[in-house]
Coordinates of C-alpha atoms in Angstrom, one line a residue:
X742 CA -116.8 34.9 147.6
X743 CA -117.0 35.6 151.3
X744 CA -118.8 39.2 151.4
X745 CA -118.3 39.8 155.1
X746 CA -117.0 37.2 158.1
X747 CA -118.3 37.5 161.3
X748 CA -118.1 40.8 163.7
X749 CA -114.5 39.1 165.2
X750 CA -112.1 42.0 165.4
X751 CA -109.5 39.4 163.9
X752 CA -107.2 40.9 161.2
X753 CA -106.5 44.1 162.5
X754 CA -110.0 45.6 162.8
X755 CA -111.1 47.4 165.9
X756 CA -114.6 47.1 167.5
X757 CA -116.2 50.7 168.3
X758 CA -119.4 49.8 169.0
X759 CA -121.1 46.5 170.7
X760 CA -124.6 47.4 171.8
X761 CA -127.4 44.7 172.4
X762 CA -131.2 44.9 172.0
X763 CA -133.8 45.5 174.7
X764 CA -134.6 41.8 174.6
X765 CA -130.7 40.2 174.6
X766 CA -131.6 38.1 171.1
X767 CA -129.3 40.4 168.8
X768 CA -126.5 43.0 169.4
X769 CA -124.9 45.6 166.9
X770 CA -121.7 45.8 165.8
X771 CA -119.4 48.2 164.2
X772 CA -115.6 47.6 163.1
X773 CA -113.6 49.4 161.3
X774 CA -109.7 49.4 160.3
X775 CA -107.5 52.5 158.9
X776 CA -109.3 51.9 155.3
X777 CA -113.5 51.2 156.2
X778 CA -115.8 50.7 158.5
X779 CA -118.9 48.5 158.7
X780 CA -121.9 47.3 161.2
X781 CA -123.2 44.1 161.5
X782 CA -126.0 42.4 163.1
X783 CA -125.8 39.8 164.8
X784 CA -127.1 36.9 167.6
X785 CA -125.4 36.4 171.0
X786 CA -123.8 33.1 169.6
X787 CA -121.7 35.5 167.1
X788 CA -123.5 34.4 163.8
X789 CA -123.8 37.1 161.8
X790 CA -127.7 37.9 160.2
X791 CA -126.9 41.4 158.7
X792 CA -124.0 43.4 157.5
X793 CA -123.5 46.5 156.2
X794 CA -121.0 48.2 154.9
X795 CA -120.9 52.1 156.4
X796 CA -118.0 54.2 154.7
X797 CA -114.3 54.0 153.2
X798 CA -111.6 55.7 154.9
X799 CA -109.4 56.2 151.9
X800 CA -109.7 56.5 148.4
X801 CA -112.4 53.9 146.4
X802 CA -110.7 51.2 144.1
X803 CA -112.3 50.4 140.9
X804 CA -113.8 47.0 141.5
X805 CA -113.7 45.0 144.6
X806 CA -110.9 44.0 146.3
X807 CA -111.1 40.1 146.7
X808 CA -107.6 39.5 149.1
X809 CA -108.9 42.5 151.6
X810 CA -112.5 40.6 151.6
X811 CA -111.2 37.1 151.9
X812 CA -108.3 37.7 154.8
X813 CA -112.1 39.1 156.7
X814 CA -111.3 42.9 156.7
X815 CA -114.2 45.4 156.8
X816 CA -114.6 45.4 152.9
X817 CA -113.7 48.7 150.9
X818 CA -116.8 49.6 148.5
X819 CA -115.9 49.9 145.1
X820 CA -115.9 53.7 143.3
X821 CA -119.1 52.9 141.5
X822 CA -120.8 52.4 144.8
X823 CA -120.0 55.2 147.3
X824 CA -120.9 58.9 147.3
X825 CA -117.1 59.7 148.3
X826 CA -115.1 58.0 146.1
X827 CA -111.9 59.8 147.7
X828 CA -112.3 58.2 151.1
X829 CA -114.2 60.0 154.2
X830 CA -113.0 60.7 157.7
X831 CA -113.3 58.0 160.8
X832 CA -117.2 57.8 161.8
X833 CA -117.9 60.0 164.5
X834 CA -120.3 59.6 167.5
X835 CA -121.9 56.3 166.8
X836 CA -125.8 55.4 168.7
X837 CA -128.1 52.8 168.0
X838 CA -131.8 52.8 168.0
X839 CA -133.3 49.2 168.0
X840 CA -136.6 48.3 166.2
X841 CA -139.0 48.0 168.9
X842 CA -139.5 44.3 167.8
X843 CA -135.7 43.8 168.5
X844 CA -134.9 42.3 164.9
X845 CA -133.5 45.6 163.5
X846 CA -131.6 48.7 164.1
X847 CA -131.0 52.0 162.8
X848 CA -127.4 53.7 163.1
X849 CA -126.5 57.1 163.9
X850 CA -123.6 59.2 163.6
X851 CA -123.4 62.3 165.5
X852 CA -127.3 61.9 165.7
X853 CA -127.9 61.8 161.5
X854 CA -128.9 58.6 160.5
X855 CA -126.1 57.0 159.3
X856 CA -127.0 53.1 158.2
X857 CA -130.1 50.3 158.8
X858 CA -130.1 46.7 159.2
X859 CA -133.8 45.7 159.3
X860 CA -135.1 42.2 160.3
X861 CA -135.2 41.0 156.8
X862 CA -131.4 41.8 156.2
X863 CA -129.6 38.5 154.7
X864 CA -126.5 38.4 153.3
X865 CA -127.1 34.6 151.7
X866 CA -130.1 36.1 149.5
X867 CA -128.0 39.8 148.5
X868 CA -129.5 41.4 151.1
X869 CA -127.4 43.8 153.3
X870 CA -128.2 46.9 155.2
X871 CA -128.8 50.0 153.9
X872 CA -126.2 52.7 154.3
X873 CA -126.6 56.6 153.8
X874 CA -122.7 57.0 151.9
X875 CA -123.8 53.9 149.3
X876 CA -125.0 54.4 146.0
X877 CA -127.0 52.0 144.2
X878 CA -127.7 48.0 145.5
X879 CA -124.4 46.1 146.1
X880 CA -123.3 42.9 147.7
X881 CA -122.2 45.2 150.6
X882 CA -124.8 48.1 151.3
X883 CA -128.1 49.5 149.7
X884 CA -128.4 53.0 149.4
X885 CA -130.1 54.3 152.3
X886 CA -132.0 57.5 150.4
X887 CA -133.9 55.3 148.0
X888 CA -135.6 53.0 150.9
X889 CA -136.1 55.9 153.3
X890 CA -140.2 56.1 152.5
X891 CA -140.7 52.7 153.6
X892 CA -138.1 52.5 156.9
X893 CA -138.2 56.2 158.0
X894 CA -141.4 55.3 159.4
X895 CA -140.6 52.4 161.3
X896 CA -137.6 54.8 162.7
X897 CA -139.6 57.1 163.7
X898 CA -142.4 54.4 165.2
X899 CA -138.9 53.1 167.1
X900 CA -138.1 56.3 168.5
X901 CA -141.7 57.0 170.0
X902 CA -142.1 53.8 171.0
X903 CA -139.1 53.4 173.5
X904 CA -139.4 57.6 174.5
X905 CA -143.0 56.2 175.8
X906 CA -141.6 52.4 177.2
X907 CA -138.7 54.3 179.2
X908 CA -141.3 57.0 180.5
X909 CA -142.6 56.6 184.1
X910 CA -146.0 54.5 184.3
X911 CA -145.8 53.6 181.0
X912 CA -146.3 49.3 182.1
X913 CA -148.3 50.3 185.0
X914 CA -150.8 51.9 182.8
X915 CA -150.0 49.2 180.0
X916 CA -150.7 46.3 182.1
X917 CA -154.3 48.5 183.6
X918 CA -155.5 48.5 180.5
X919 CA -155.4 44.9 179.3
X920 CA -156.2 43.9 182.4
X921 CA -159.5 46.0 182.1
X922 CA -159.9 44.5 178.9
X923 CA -159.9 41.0 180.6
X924 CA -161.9 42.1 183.5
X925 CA -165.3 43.1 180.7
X926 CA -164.8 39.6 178.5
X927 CA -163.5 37.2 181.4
X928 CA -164.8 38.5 184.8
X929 CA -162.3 39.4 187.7
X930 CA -159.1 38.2 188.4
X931 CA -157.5 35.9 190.6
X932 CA -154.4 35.4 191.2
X933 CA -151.3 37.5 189.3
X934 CA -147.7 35.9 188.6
X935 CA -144.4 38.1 187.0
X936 CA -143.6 35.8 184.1
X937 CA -140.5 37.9 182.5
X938 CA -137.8 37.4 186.2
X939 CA -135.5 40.4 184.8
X940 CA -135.6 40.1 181.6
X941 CA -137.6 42.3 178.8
X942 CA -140.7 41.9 177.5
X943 CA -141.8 42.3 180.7
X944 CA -145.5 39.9 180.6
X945 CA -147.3 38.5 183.6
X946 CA -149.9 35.6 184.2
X947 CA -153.5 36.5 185.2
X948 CA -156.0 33.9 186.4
X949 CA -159.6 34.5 185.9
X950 CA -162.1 32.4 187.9
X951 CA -164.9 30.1 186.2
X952 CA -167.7 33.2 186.0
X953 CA -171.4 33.5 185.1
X954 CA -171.6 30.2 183.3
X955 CA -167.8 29.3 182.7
X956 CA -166.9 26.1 184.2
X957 CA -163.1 26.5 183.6
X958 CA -160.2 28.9 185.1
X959 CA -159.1 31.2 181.7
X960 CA -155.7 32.0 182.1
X961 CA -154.1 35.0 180.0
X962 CA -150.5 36.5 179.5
X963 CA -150.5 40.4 180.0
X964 CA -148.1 42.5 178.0
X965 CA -147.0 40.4 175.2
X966 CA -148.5 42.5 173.2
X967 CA -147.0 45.4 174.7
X968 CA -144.6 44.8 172.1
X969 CA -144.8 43.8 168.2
X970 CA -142.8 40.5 167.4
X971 CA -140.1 39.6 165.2
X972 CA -140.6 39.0 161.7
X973 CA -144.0 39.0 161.0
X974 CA -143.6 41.3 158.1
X975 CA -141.2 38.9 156.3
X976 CA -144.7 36.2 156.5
X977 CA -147.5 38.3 156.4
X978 CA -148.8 40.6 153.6
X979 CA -150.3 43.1 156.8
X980 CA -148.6 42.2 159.6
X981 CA -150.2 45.0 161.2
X982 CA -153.3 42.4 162.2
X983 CA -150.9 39.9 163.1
X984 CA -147.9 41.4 165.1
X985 CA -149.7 42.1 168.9
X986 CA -150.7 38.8 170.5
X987 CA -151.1 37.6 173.8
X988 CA -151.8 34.1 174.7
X989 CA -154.8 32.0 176.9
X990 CA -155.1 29.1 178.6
X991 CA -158.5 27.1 180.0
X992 CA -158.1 24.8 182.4
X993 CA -160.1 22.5 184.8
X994 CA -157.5 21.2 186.8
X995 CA -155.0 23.6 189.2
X996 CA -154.3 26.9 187.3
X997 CA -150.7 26.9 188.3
X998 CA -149.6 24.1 186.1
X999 CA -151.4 25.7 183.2
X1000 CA -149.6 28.9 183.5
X1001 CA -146.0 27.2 183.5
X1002 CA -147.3 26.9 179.5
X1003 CA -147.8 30.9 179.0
X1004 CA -144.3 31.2 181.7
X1005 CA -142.9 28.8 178.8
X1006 CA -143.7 31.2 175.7
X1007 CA -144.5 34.2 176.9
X1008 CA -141.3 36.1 176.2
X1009 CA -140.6 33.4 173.1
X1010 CA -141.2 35.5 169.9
X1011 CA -138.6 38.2 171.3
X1012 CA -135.6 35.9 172.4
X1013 CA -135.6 33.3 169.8
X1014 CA -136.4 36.3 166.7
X1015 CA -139.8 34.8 165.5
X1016 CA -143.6 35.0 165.7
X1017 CA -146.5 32.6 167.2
X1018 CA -149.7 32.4 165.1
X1019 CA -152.5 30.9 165.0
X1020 CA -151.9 27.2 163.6
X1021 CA -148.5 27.5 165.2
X1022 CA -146.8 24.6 167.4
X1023 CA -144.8 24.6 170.1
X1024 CA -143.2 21.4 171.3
X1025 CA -142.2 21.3 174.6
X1026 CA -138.5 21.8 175.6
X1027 CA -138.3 19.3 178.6
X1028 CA -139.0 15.6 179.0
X1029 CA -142.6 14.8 177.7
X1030 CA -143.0 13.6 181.6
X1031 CA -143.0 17.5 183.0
X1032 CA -145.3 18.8 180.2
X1033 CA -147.8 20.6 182.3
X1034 CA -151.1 19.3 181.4
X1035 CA -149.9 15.6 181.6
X1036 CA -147.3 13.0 180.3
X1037 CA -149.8 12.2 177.0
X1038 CA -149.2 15.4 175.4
X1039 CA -146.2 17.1 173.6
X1040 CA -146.5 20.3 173.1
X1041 CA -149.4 23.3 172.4
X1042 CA -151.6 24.5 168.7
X1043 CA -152.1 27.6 169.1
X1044 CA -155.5 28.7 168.0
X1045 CA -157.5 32.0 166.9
X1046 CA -160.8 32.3 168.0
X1047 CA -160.7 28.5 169.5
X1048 CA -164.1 27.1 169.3
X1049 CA -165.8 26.7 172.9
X1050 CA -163.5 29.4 174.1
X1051 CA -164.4 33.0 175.3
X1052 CA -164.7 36.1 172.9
X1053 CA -161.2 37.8 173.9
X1054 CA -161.7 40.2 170.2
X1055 CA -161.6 44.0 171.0
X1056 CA -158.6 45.2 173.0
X1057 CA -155.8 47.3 170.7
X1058 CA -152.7 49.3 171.4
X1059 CA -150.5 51.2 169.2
X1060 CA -153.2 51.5 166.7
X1061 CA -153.1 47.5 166.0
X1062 CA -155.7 44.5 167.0
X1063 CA -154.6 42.7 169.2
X1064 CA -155.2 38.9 168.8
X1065 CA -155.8 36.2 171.3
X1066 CA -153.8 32.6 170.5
X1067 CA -155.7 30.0 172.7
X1068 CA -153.2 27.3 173.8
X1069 CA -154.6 23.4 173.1
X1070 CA -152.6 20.9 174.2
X1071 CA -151.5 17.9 171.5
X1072 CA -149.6 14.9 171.2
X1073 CA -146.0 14.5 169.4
X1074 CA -147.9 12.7 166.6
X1075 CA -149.9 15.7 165.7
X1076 CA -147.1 17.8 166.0
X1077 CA -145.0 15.4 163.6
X1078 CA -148.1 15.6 161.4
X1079 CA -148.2 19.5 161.6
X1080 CA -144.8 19.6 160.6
X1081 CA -144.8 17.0 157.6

């Protein structure tokens, strides 16, 4: 049984709301017909990763109704699973507020929380949102009230977290302080490249020098971890110690080709939905002749604590380590071996 089709507008239903995320890697949307509404989320190629179902416009029917769900209509939650079984008005004032890792999104209506799709929403496992009007766990929402100790948190993280992004200063004092950070453990810095163009996370390159014994240029991305990434949590028992990272680079050679590997990943986690870690790979998305480092290598390991390699350990911001991924170049048979 098809539970939901993708946010289309086909079969009569009407889009009223198409907003994207900060970082352009998912956008929300909410359709509705004369009978019910629902929101999905979903990725700028129109697959749909979440859906959930949000309220019915007319009165319930007893058990799901297969033609409505199968012709791709905004599905009409059975009596058993709404608190208004007689049908509610049209959704009123609709506003999103995005995770601040981009992967999920809470929805409001006429500012009360209305519904959440969280990262881990997936439809092909029974997983849909949650929505405030459902009761119980259904095929097409979760009842919002009973998961509200474990997401009203990450709400309300969400809300302060952009109120402070959107604030004046807030990346000027952001990037001062990491940059401070690299200045004690590294020594001062070189040059300084914008590796983010237009686009959100905003992260920059800075090159630090050989220094008091280091024979090799270190160079580190600067604001990556500005911003949690994507799906840890669905990984990683704490993803607290694992959701900030920035990445380095040492080099012997000219520091600008180096840095095309941090310009390369930089804003990675947030556009393609995922998380770098250490053991992670990375092949390289262009002809094995441009890779930066030379034509013998593939792609990057990305190491904690690399051995050799300069203690980067005790920088943290929004109450979370922060955690250095050293970038080592390999060859495409240890990445096939990684990945076997």
């Amino acid at each position: 049984m098809a539970i939901f089709r993708s946010a289309s507008g086909e079969g009569g239903a009407e889009v009223v709301l198409a907003t994207g995320n900060p970082y352009g890697s998912r956008t929300l949307v909410v359709e509705r017909d004369e009978d019910s509404s629902v929101a999905y989320l979903c990725s700028p190629d129109g697959t749909v990763h979440g859906a959930v179902w949000l309220a019915n416009h007319r009165p319930a029917p007893a058990v799901v109704d297969l033609a409505r769900v199968n012709a791709g209509l905004p599905p009409l939650m059975p009596r058993s699973g709404t608190l208004h079984p007689e049908g509610r008005r049209p959704l009123g004032q609709l506003s999103a507020l995005w995770f601040e890792e981009g992967d999920g999104v809470a929805l409001y209506e006429d500012d009360d929380l209305l519904a959440v799709i969280p990262g881990w929403a997936d439809m092909s496992r029974g997983m849909p949102g949650y929505a405030r009007d459902a009761v119980g766990e259904s095929p097409f929402a979760w009842a919002l009230s009973e998961a509200l100790e474990g997401l009203g948190p990450r709400i309300s993280n969400a809300r302060s977290y952009w109120r402070w992004r959107h604030g004046e200063g807030s990346w000027p004092s952001f990037q001062q302080f990491v940059m401070g950070h690299l200045d004690r453990v590294l020594g001062p810095a070189g040059r300084y490249w914008d590796a983010s163009g237009d686009r959100l996370p905003t992260v920059g390159i800075t090159e630090r020098p050989p220094h008091q014994g280091r024979d090799f240029t270190v160079l580190s991305t600067v604001g990556m971890s500005c911003q949690r990434m994507p799906t840890v949590e669905q990984w990683i028992d704490k993803p607290g110690a694992y959701a900030r990272i920035e990445l380095a680079v040492a080099t012997r050679e000219d520091p600008r080709d180096a840095a095309l590997l941090l310009v390369w990943l930089s804003q990675y986690p947030w556009h393609s939905v995922t998380w770098l870690g250490h053991g992670h790979t990375a092949k390289w998305y262009h002809e094995p002749s441009t890779f930066p480092l030379g034509s013998r290598y593939s792609g990057v390991l990305m190491l904690a604590n690399a051995p050799h390699m300069p203690d980067m350990s005790g920088f943290a911001f929004g109450g979370e380590t922060v955690r250095w991924l050293w970038l080592s170049p390999v060859t495409i048979d240890a990445l096939d071996a990684q990945h076997r």
